[in-house]
Amino acid sequence: MKQAVPISEAESLVMEVLWSDSPRTAEDVVEALRHRQNWQEATIKTLLNRLLKKGAIQAEKEGRRFLYSPLLTRDQWVVEESSSMLERLFGGRVAPLVAHFGQHGKLSASDLNALKALIKELSDDE
């Protein structure tokens, strides 16, 4: 399993494009982001190069162009990002995170039902 690497917010948008469908050319990535971001082609190519240097993606030469695909999975990235956020904001504990969202009205009735079901399922496994 590929070790998670720090990915900036801008880089994560490029990764989302590659996670959704790979391999892709730089032009494909530019086109996919054109509708979401007001970035120049050079900006996106810079982000692709940063991700290559970090080892988050790979590039295979095909003729005169490169095909980019992720080495880092979205699940690996989410685990790393969520663990980092949880550690920074809540000392690595999940209960204060859930309490925070509950106190600030961010949990819907369906969220609460899903949490109750998850707690029951996890309790039954022990």
mmCIF file of N, CA and C in Angstrom:
data_model
loop_
_atom_site.group_PDB
_atom_site.id
_atom_site.type_symbol
_atom_site.label_atom_id
_atom_site.label_comp_id
_atom_site.label_asym_id
_atom_site.label_seq_id
_atom_site.Cartn_x
_atom_site.Cartn_y
_atom_site.Cartn_z
ATOM 1 N N MET A 1 0.836 -1.180 0.000
ATOM 2 C CA MET A 1 0.000 0.000 0.000
ATOM 3 C C MET A 1 0.884 1.248 0.000
ATOM 4 N N LYS A 2 0.578 2.204 -0.869
ATOM 5 C CA LYS A 2 1.348 3.439 -0.981
ATOM 6 C C LYS A 2 1.140 4.289 0.256
ATOM 7 N N GLN A 3 2.235 4.764 0.837
ATOM 8 C CA GLN A 3 2.183 5.651 1.999
ATOM 9 C C GLN A 3 1.577 6.984 1.578
ATOM 10 N N ALA A 4 0.697 7.527 2.405
ATOM 11 C CA ALA A 4 0.071 8.810 2.097
ATOM 12 C C ALA A 4 1.117 9.915 2.089
ATOM 13 N N VAL A 5 0.935 10.848 1.196
ATOM 14 C CA VAL A 5 1.809 12.007 1.099
ATOM 15 C C VAL A 5 0.955 13.246 1.279
ATOM 16 N N PRO A 6 1.549 14.330 1.788
ATOM 17 C CA PRO A 6 0.746 15.546 1.968
ATOM 18 C C PRO A 6 0.320 16.117 0.609
ATOM 19 N N ILE A 7 -0.965 16.341 0.462
ATOM 20 C CA ILE A 7 -1.537 16.846 -0.772
ATOM 21 C C ILE A 7 -2.231 18.175 -0.449
ATOM 22 N N SER A 8 -1.874 19.214 -1.185
ATOM 23 C CA SER A 8 -2.510 20.519 -0.969
ATOM 24 C C SER A 8 -3.949 20.486 -1.482
ATOM 25 N N GLU A 9 -4.709 21.509 -1.135
ATOM 26 C CA GLU A 9 -6.097 21.582 -1.601
ATOM 27 C C GLU A 9 -6.160 21.619 -3.127
ATOM 28 N N ALA A 10 -5.297 22.414 -3.744
ATOM 29 C CA ALA A 10 -5.270 22.494 -5.211
ATOM 30 C C ALA A 10 -4.885 21.144 -5.818
ATOM 31 N N GLU A 11 -3.877 20.499 -5.251
ATOM 32 C CA GLU A 11 -3.450 19.186 -5.748
ATOM 33 C C GLU A 11 -4.564 18.154 -5.596
ATOM 34 N N SER A 12 -5.356 18.283 -4.537
ATOM 35 C CA SER A 12 -6.439 17.317 -4.326
ATOM 36 C C SER A 12 -7.489 17.408 -5.434
ATOM 37 N N LEU A 13 -7.677 18.590 -6.014
ATOM 38 C CA LEU A 13 -8.619 18.723 -7.126
ATOM 39 C C LEU A 13 -8.119 17.969 -8.361
ATOM 40 N N VAL A 14 -6.824 18.031 -8.593
ATOM 41 C CA VAL A 14 -6.221 17.272 -9.694
ATOM 42 C C VAL A 14 -6.346 15.776 -9.405
ATOM 43 N N MET A 15 -6.079 15.395 -8.168
ATOM 44 C CA MET A 15 -6.187 13.986 -7.791
ATOM 45 C C MET A 15 -7.616 13.480 -7.985
ATOM 46 N N GLU A 16 -8.616 14.292 -7.627
ATOM 47 C CA GLU A 16 -10.014 13.881 -7.792
ATOM 48 C C GLU A 16 -10.304 13.549 -9.254
ATOM 49 N N VAL A 17 -9.748 14.340 -10.156
ATOM 50 C CA VAL A 17 -9.929 14.067 -11.593
ATOM 51 C C VAL A 17 -9.310 12.717 -11.950
ATOM 52 N N LEU A 18 -8.100 12.468 -11.448
ATOM 53 C CA LEU A 18 -7.414 11.209 -11.762
ATOM 54 C C LEU A 18 -8.064 10.022 -11.060
ATOM 55 N N TRP A 19 -8.569 10.229 -9.858
ATOM 56 C CA TRP A 19 -9.263 9.143 -9.161
ATOM 57 C C TRP A 19 -10.550 8.774 -9.881
ATOM 58 N N SER A 20 -11.188 9.742 -10.510
ATOM 59 C CA SER A 20 -12.467 9.456 -11.166
ATOM 60 C C SER A 20 -12.291 8.669 -12.451
ATOM 61 N N ASP A 21 -11.141 8.851 -13.129
ATOM 62 C CA ASP A 21 -10.912 8.137 -14.385
ATOM 63 C C ASP A 21 -9.439 8.268 -14.760
ATOM 64 N N SER A 22 -8.769 7.170 -14.904
ATOM 65 C CA SER A 22 -7.347 7.175 -15.266
ATOM 66 C C SER A 22 -7.065 6.032 -16.197
ATOM 67 N N PRO A 23 -5.990 6.099 -16.943
ATOM 68 C CA PRO A 23 -5.055 7.230 -17.041
ATOM 69 C C PRO A 23 -5.628 8.362 -17.884
ATOM 70 N N ARG A 24 -5.078 9.555 -17.673
ATOM 71 C CA ARG A 24 -5.499 10.748 -18.404
ATOM 72 C C ARG A 24 -4.281 11.549 -18.832
ATOM 73 N N THR A 25 -4.425 12.229 -19.957
ATOM 74 C CA THR A 25 -3.373 13.144 -20.396
ATOM 75 C C THR A 25 -3.514 14.453 -19.626
ATOM 76 N N ALA A 26 -2.473 15.271 -19.679
ATOM 77 C CA ALA A 26 -2.538 16.592 -19.049
ATOM 78 C C ALA A 26 -3.700 17.387 -19.643
ATOM 79 N N GLU A 27 -3.897 17.253 -20.949
ATOM 80 C CA GLU A 27 -4.987 17.969 -21.610
ATOM 81 C C GLU A 27 -6.350 17.514 -21.084
ATOM 82 N N ASP A 28 -6.477 16.215 -20.813
ATOM 83 C CA ASP A 28 -7.724 15.693 -20.235
ATOM 84 C C ASP A 28 -7.978 16.311 -18.858
ATOM 85 N N VAL A 29 -6.912 16.413 -18.058
ATOM 86 C CA VAL A 29 -7.035 16.983 -16.713
ATOM 87 C C VAL A 29 -7.408 18.455 -16.811
ATOM 88 N N VAL A 30 -6.758 19.178 -17.721
ATOM 89 C CA VAL A 30 -7.066 20.599 -17.937
ATOM 90 C C VAL A 30 -8.541 20.752 -18.300
ATOM 91 N N GLU A 31 -9.009 19.940 -19.219
ATOM 92 C CA GLU A 31 -10.410 20.026 -19.659
ATOM 93 C C GLU A 31 -11.369 19.717 -18.514
ATOM 94 N N ALA A 32 -11.056 18.698 -17.722
ATOM 95 C CA ALA A 32 -11.917 18.318 -16.601
ATOM 96 C C ALA A 32 -12.003 19.420 -15.554
ATOM 97 N N LEU A 33 -10.906 20.146 -15.349
ATOM 98 C CA LEU A 33 -10.887 21.209 -14.332
ATOM 99 C C LEU A 33 -11.352 22.554 -14.866
ATOM 100 N N ARG A 34 -11.400 22.704 -16.157
ATOM 101 C CA ARG A 34 -11.784 23.984 -16.766
ATOM 102 C C ARG A 34 -13.144 24.464 -16.260
ATOM 103 N N HIS A 35 -14.052 23.541 -16.036
ATOM 104 C CA HIS A 35 -15.406 23.896 -15.616
ATOM 105 C C HIS A 35 -15.494 24.187 -14.118
ATOM 106 N N ARG A 36 -14.510 23.754 -13.359
ATOM 107 C CA ARG A 36 -14.542 23.939 -11.903
ATOM 108 C C ARG A 36 -13.605 25.027 -11.407
ATOM 109 N N GLN A 37 -12.527 25.258 -12.110
ATOM 110 C CA GLN A 37 -11.500 26.191 -11.669
ATOM 111 C C GLN A 37 -11.164 27.161 -12.792
ATOM 112 N N ASN A 38 -10.692 28.314 -12.420
ATOM 113 C CA ASN A 38 -10.259 29.289 -13.420
ATOM 114 C C ASN A 38 -8.731 29.252 -13.506
ATOM 115 N N TRP A 39 -8.196 28.060 -13.736
ATOM 116 C CA TRP A 39 -6.750 27.866 -13.780
ATOM 117 C C TRP A 39 -6.266 27.830 -15.211
ATOM 118 N N GLN A 40 -5.051 28.323 -15.391
ATOM 119 C CA GLN A 40 -4.385 28.221 -16.684
ATOM 120 C C GLN A 40 -3.825 26.802 -16.836
ATOM 121 N N GLU A 41 -3.586 26.402 -18.067
ATOM 122 C CA GLU A 41 -3.017 25.084 -18.341
ATOM 123 C C GLU A 41 -1.680 24.904 -17.623
ATOM 124 N N ALA A 42 -0.867 25.963 -17.582
ATOM 125 C CA ALA A 42 0.446 25.875 -16.925
ATOM 126 C C ALA A 42 0.300 25.566 -15.436
ATOM 127 N N THR A 43 -0.724 26.104 -14.799
ATOM 128 C CA THR A 43 -0.964 25.840 -13.372
ATOM 129 C C THR A 43 -1.244 24.363 -13.149
ATOM 130 N N ILE A 44 -2.075 23.795 -13.988
ATOM 131 C CA ILE A 44 -2.437 22.381 -13.837
ATOM 132 C C ILE A 44 -1.237 21.486 -14.105
ATOM 133 N N LYS A 45 -0.433 21.845 -15.106
ATOM 134 C CA LYS A 45 0.777 21.056 -15.376
ATOM 135 C C LYS A 45 1.765 21.156 -14.215
ATOM 136 N N THR A 46 1.837 22.327 -13.577
ATOM 137 C CA THR A 46 2.683 22.481 -12.386
ATOM 138 C C THR A 46 2.190 21.568 -11.272
ATOM 139 N N LEU A 47 0.873 21.524 -11.073
ATOM 140 C CA LEU A 47 0.306 20.658 -10.037
ATOM 141 C C LEU A 47 0.574 19.185 -10.345
ATOM 142 N N LEU A 48 0.459 18.801 -11.616
ATOM 143 C CA LEU A 48 0.779 17.423 -12.006
ATOM 144 C C LEU A 48 2.241 17.101 -11.698
ATOM 145 N N ASN A 49 3.147 18.031 -11.996
ATOM 146 C CA ASN A 49 4.570 17.806 -11.705
ATOM 147 C C ASN A 49 4.842 17.704 -10.215
ATOM 148 N N ARG A 50 4.166 18.506 -9.421
ATOM 149 C CA ARG A 50 4.328 18.411 -7.959
ATOM 150 C C ARG A 50 3.877 17.039 -7.462
ATOM 151 N N LEU A 51 2.739 16.598 -7.973
ATOM 152 C CA LEU A 51 2.221 15.288 -7.564
ATOM 153 C C LEU A 51 3.143 14.158 -7.997
ATOM 154 N N LEU A 52 3.761 14.304 -9.163
ATOM 155 C CA LEU A 52 4.752 13.317 -9.616
ATOM 156 C C LEU A 52 5.942 13.271 -8.662
ATOM 157 N N LYS A 53 6.459 14.440 -8.295
ATOM 158 C CA LYS A 53 7.618 14.505 -7.394
ATOM 159 C C LYS A 53 7.302 13.935 -6.029
ATOM 160 N N LYS A 54 6.064 14.090 -5.578
ATOM 161 C CA LYS A 54 5.649 13.565 -4.281
ATOM 162 C C LYS A 54 5.394 12.056 -4.327
ATOM 163 N N GLY A 55 5.294 11.507 -5.544
ATOM 164 C CA GLY A 55 5.014 10.076 -5.676
ATOM 165 C C GLY A 55 3.544 9.740 -5.551
ATOM 166 N N ALA A 56 2.668 10.742 -5.669
ATOM 167 C CA ALA A 56 1.235 10.503 -5.565
ATOM 168 C C ALA A 56 0.652 9.989 -6.882
ATOM 169 N N ILE A 57 1.334 10.331 -8.001
ATOM 170 C CA ILE A 57 0.878 9.888 -9.322
ATOM 171 C C ILE A 57 2.073 9.366 -10.108
ATOM 172 N N GLN A 58 1.769 8.706 -11.215
ATOM 173 C CA GLN A 58 2.822 8.258 -12.136
ATOM 174 C C GLN A 58 2.477 8.760 -13.528
ATOM 175 N N ALA A 59 3.489 8.808 -14.369
ATOM 176 C CA ALA A 59 3.288 9.229 -15.756
ATOM 177 C C ALA A 59 3.932 8.201 -16.668
ATOM 178 N N GLU A 60 3.159 7.718 -17.622
ATOM 179 C CA GLU A 60 3.671 6.782 -18.630
ATOM 180 C C GLU A 60 3.686 7.488 -19.968
ATOM 181 N N LYS A 61 4.822 7.402 -20.643
ATOM 182 C CA LYS A 61 4.945 8.045 -21.942
ATOM 183 C C LYS A 61 4.191 7.228 -22.978
ATOM 184 N N GLU A 62 3.361 7.919 -23.740
ATOM 185 C CA GLU A 62 2.628 7.295 -24.841
ATOM 186 C C GLU A 62 2.801 8.210 -26.054
ATOM 187 N N GLY A 63 3.679 7.836 -26.929
ATOM 188 C CA GLY A 63 3.975 8.705 -28.072
ATOM 189 C C GLY A 63 4.635 9.982 -27.605
ATOM 190 N N ARG A 64 4.024 11.110 -27.945
ATOM 191 C CA ARG A 64 4.596 12.405 -27.552
ATOM 192 C C ARG A 64 3.960 12.983 -26.299
ATOM 193 N N ARG A 65 3.110 12.213 -25.636
ATOM 194 C CA ARG A 65 2.429 12.726 -24.447
ATOM 195 C C ARG A 65 2.574 11.749 -23.287
ATOM 196 N N PHE A 66 2.180 12.204 -22.120
ATOM 197 C CA PHE A 66 2.212 11.369 -20.929
ATOM 198 C C PHE A 66 0.791 11.073 -20.477
ATOM 199 N N LEU A 67 0.617 9.865 -19.966
ATOM 200 C CA LEU A 67 -0.643 9.471 -19.353
ATOM 201 C C LEU A 67 -0.432 9.415 -17.847
ATOM 202 N N TYR A 68 -1.251 10.143 -17.107
ATOM 203 C CA TYR A 68 -1.125 10.243 -15.656
ATOM 204 C C TYR A 68 -2.158 9.358 -14.972
ATOM 205 N N SER A 69 -1.718 8.699 -13.911
ATOM 206 C CA SER A 69 -2.638 7.910 -13.098
ATOM 207 C C SER A 69 -2.159 7.939 -11.646
ATOM 208 N N PRO A 70 -3.091 7.794 -10.721
ATOM 209 C CA PRO A 70 -2.732 7.896 -9.300
ATOM 210 C C PRO A 70 -2.010 6.648 -8.789
ATOM 211 N N LEU A 71 -1.049 6.873 -7.921
ATOM 212 C CA LEU A 71 -0.432 5.798 -7.149
ATOM 213 C C LEU A 71 -1.054 5.770 -5.754
ATOM 214 N N LEU A 72 -1.404 6.930 -5.271
ATOM 215 C CA LEU A 72 -2.061 7.086 -3.981
ATOM 216 C C LEU A 72 -3.565 6.923 -4.202
ATOM 217 N N THR A 73 -4.190 6.020 -3.449
ATOM 218 C CA THR A 73 -5.637 5.850 -3.610
ATOM 219 C C THR A 73 -6.372 6.928 -2.834
ATOM 220 N N ARG A 74 -7.602 7.168 -3.229
ATOM 221 C CA ARG A 74 -8.413 8.161 -2.531
ATOM 222 C C ARG A 74 -8.630 7.722 -1.080
ATOM 223 N N ASP A 75 -8.861 6.428 -0.874
ATOM 224 C CA ASP A 75 -9.061 5.923 0.490
ATOM 225 C C ASP A 75 -7.840 6.172 1.371
ATOM 226 N N GLN A 76 -6.646 5.935 0.830
ATOM 227 C CA GLN A 76 -5.421 6.188 1.607
ATOM 228 C C GLN A 76 -5.321 7.669 1.978
ATOM 229 N N TRP A 77 -5.619 8.534 1.026
ATOM 230 C CA TRP A 77 -5.556 9.971 1.264
ATOM 231 C C TRP A 77 -6.580 10.403 2.316
ATOM 232 N N VAL A 78 -7.815 9.878 2.211
ATOM 233 C CA VAL A 78 -8.865 10.238 3.164
ATOM 234 C C VAL A 78 -8.484 9.791 4.572
ATOM 235 N N VAL A 79 -7.937 8.597 4.697
ATOM 236 C CA VAL A 79 -7.513 8.109 6.019
ATOM 237 C C VAL A 79 -6.450 9.042 6.607
ATOM 238 N N GLU A 80 -5.459 9.393 5.810
ATOM 239 C CA GLU A 80 -4.382 10.262 6.286
ATOM 240 C C GLU A 80 -4.906 11.650 6.646
ATOM 241 N N GLU A 81 -5.706 12.228 5.776
ATOM 242 C CA GLU A 81 -6.249 13.571 6.016
ATOM 243 C C GLU A 81 -7.154 13.596 7.241
ATOM 244 N N SER A 82 -8.042 12.608 7.352
ATOM 245 C CA SER A 82 -8.974 12.602 8.476
ATOM 246 C C SER A 82 -8.242 12.329 9.793
ATOM 247 N N SER A 83 -7.256 11.454 9.768
ATOM 248 C CA SER A 83 -6.465 11.192 10.979
ATOM 249 C C SER A 83 -5.717 12.439 11.407
ATOM 250 N N SER A 84 -5.136 13.137 10.450
ATOM 251 C CA SER A 84 -4.394 14.366 10.740
ATOM 252 C C SER A 84 -5.314 15.426 11.324
ATOM 253 N N MET A 85 -6.479 15.614 10.713
ATOM 254 C CA MET A 85 -7.440 16.597 11.198
ATOM 255 C C MET A 85 -7.940 16.228 12.589
ATOM 256 N N LEU A 86 -8.245 14.973 12.790
ATOM 257 C CA LEU A 86 -8.734 14.502 14.080
ATOM 258 C C LEU A 86 -7.684 14.728 15.170
ATOM 259 N N GLU A 87 -6.436 14.441 14.851
ATOM 260 C CA GLU A 87 -5.344 14.642 15.812
ATOM 261 C C GLU A 87 -5.161 16.125 16.146
ATOM 262 N N ARG A 88 -5.126 16.953 15.107
ATOM 263 C CA ARG A 88 -4.911 18.397 15.305
ATOM 264 C C ARG A 88 -6.034 19.059 16.091
ATOM 265 N N LEU A 89 -7.276 18.727 15.767
ATOM 266 C CA LEU A 89 -8.407 19.451 16.346
ATOM 267 C C LEU A 89 -9.010 18.808 17.589
ATOM 268 N N PHE A 90 -8.909 17.487 17.704
ATOM 269 C CA PHE A 90 -9.609 16.803 18.784
ATOM 270 C C PHE A 90 -8.737 15.804 19.530
ATOM 271 N N GLY A 91 -7.420 15.971 19.471
ATOM 272 C CA GLY A 91 -6.516 15.089 20.198
ATOM 273 C C GLY A 91 -6.621 13.639 19.775
ATOM 274 N N GLY A 92 -7.048 13.402 18.537
ATOM 275 C CA GLY A 92 -7.139 12.044 18.016
ATOM 276 C C GLY A 92 -8.393 11.296 18.428
ATOM 277 N N ARG A 93 -9.310 11.979 19.123
ATOM 278 C CA ARG A 93 -10.523 11.315 19.613
ATOM 279 C C ARG A 93 -11.728 11.641 18.739
ATOM 280 N N VAL A 94 -12.536 10.628 18.451
ATOM 281 C CA VAL A 94 -13.696 10.793 17.583
ATOM 282 C C VAL A 94 -14.884 11.398 18.334
ATOM 283 N N ALA A 95 -15.089 11.004 19.598
ATOM 284 C CA ALA A 95 -16.269 11.474 20.342
ATOM 285 C C ALA A 95 -16.357 13.006 20.389
ATOM 286 N N PRO A 96 -15.264 13.733 20.681
ATOM 287 C CA PRO A 96 -15.375 15.205 20.674
ATOM 288 C C PRO A 96 -15.712 15.767 19.293
ATOM 289 N N LEU A 97 -15.268 15.101 18.244
ATOM 290 C CA LEU A 97 -15.606 15.530 16.886
ATOM 291 C C LEU A 97 -17.108 15.430 16.653
ATOM 292 N N VAL A 98 -17.682 14.284 16.996
ATOM 293 C CA VAL A 98 -19.116 14.083 16.813
ATOM 294 C C VAL A 98 -19.891 15.060 17.697
ATOM 295 N N ALA A 99 -19.437 15.241 18.947
ATOM 296 C CA ALA A 99 -20.095 16.194 19.855
ATOM 297 C C ALA A 99 -20.064 17.603 19.273
ATOM 298 N N HIS A 100 -18.944 17.983 18.699
ATOM 299 C CA HIS A 100 -18.806 19.306 18.084
ATOM 300 C C HIS A 100 -19.851 19.503 16.990
ATOM 301 N N PHE A 101 -19.978 18.524 16.097
ATOM 302 C CA PHE A 101 -20.961 18.635 15.021
ATOM 303 C C PHE A 101 -22.385 18.636 15.570
ATOM 304 N N GLY A 102 -22.627 17.850 16.610
ATOM 305 C CA GLY A 102 -23.951 17.832 17.229
ATOM 306 C C GLY A 102 -24.302 19.168 17.856
ATOM 307 N N GLN A 103 -23.352 19.784 18.549
ATOM 308 C CA GLN A 103 -23.590 21.061 19.216
ATOM 309 C C GLN A 103 -23.784 22.211 18.237
ATOM 310 N N HIS A 104 -23.277 22.059 17.042
ATOM 311 C CA HIS A 104 -23.377 23.136 16.053
ATOM 312 C C HIS A 104 -24.407 22.833 14.960
ATOM 313 N N GLY A 105 -25.313 21.883 15.251
ATOM 314 C CA GLY A 105 -26.417 21.604 14.360
ATOM 315 C C GLY A 105 -26.041 21.015 13.010
ATOM 316 N N LYS A 106 -24.917 20.328 12.950
ATOM 317 C CA LYS A 106 -24.447 19.764 11.684
ATOM 318 C C LYS A 106 -24.831 18.306 11.492
ATOM 319 N N LEU A 107 -25.562 17.730 12.442
ATOM 320 C CA LEU A 107 -25.975 16.333 12.327
ATOM 321 C C LEU A 107 -27.478 16.273 12.069
ATOM 322 N N SER A 108 -27.859 15.703 10.944
ATOM 323 C CA SER A 108 -29.273 15.535 10.618
ATOM 324 C C SER A 108 -29.809 14.302 11.344
ATOM 325 N N ALA A 109 -31.113 14.139 11.281
ATOM 326 C CA ALA A 109 -31.732 12.953 11.880
ATOM 327 C C ALA A 109 -31.187 11.679 11.231
ATOM 328 N N SER A 110 -30.985 11.719 9.910
ATOM 329 C CA SER A 110 -30.445 10.516 9.242
ATOM 330 C C SER A 110 -28.995 10.272 9.645
ATOM 331 N N ASP A 111 -28.215 11.365 9.879
ATOM 332 C CA ASP A 111 -26.844 11.207 10.385
ATOM 333 C C ASP A 111 -26.867 10.520 11.753
ATOM 334 N N LEU A 112 -27.755 10.983 12.622
ATOM 335 C CA LEU A 112 -27.842 10.405 13.965
ATOM 336 C C LEU A 112 -28.253 8.936 13.904
ATOM 337 N N ASN A 113 -29.205 8.611 13.046
ATOM 338 C CA ASN A 113 -29.624 7.205 12.899
ATOM 339 C C ASN A 113 -28.474 6.353 12.385
ATOM 340 N N ALA A 114 -27.706 6.885 11.419
ATOM 341 C CA ALA A 114 -26.562 6.140 10.886
ATOM 342 C C ALA A 114 -25.504 5.936 11.967
ATOM 343 N N LEU A 115 -25.264 6.952 12.782
ATOM 344 C CA LEU A 115 -24.284 6.834 13.877
ATOM 345 C C LEU A 115 -24.747 5.798 14.903
ATOM 346 N N LYS A 116 -26.030 5.828 15.252
ATOM 347 C CA LYS A 116 -26.564 4.847 16.206
ATOM 348 C C LYS A 116 -26.393 3.427 15.661
ATOM 349 N N ALA A 117 -26.706 3.249 14.384
ATOM 350 C CA ALA A 117 -26.565 1.922 13.771
ATOM 351 C C ALA A 117 -25.104 1.486 13.752
ATOM 352 N N LEU A 118 -24.208 2.411 13.450
ATOM 353 C CA LEU A 118 -22.788 2.087 13.437
ATOM 354 C C LEU A 118 -22.288 1.715 14.820
ATOM 355 N N ILE A 119 -22.696 2.470 15.830
ATOM 356 C CA ILE A 119 -22.301 2.173 17.215
ATOM 357 C C ILE A 119 -22.822 0.804 17.623
ATOM 358 N N LYS A 120 -24.082 0.510 17.273
ATOM 359 C CA LYS A 120 -24.640 -0.809 17.592
ATOM 360 C C LYS A 120 -23.852 -1.920 16.905
ATOM 361 N N GLU A 121 -23.553 -1.708 15.623
ATOM 362 C CA GLU A 121 -22.803 -2.711 14.853
ATOM 363 C C GLU A 121 -21.414 -2.917 15.448
ATOM 364 N N LEU A 122 -20.739 -1.847 15.799
ATOM 365 C CA LEU A 122 -19.401 -1.956 16.381
ATOM 366 C C LEU A 122 -19.451 -2.597 17.766
ATOM 367 N N SER A 123 -20.493 -2.306 18.545
ATOM 368 C CA SER A 123 -20.643 -2.890 19.869
ATOM 369 C C SER A 123 -20.920 -4.385 19.789
ATOM 370 N N ASP A 124 -21.715 -4.776 18.790
ATOM 371 C CA ASP A 124 -22.034 -6.198 18.605
ATOM 372 C C ASP A 124 -20.818 -7.011 18.189
ATOM 373 N N ASP A 125 -19.852 -6.349 17.512
ATOM 374 C CA ASP A 125 -18.638 -7.048 17.060
ATOM 375 C C ASP A 125 -17.670 -7.314 18.193
ATOM 376 N N GLU A 126 -17.817 -6.621 19.294
ATOM 377 C CA GLU A 126 -16.844 -6.779 20.397
ATOM 378 C C GLU A 126 -17.127 -7.969 21.260
#
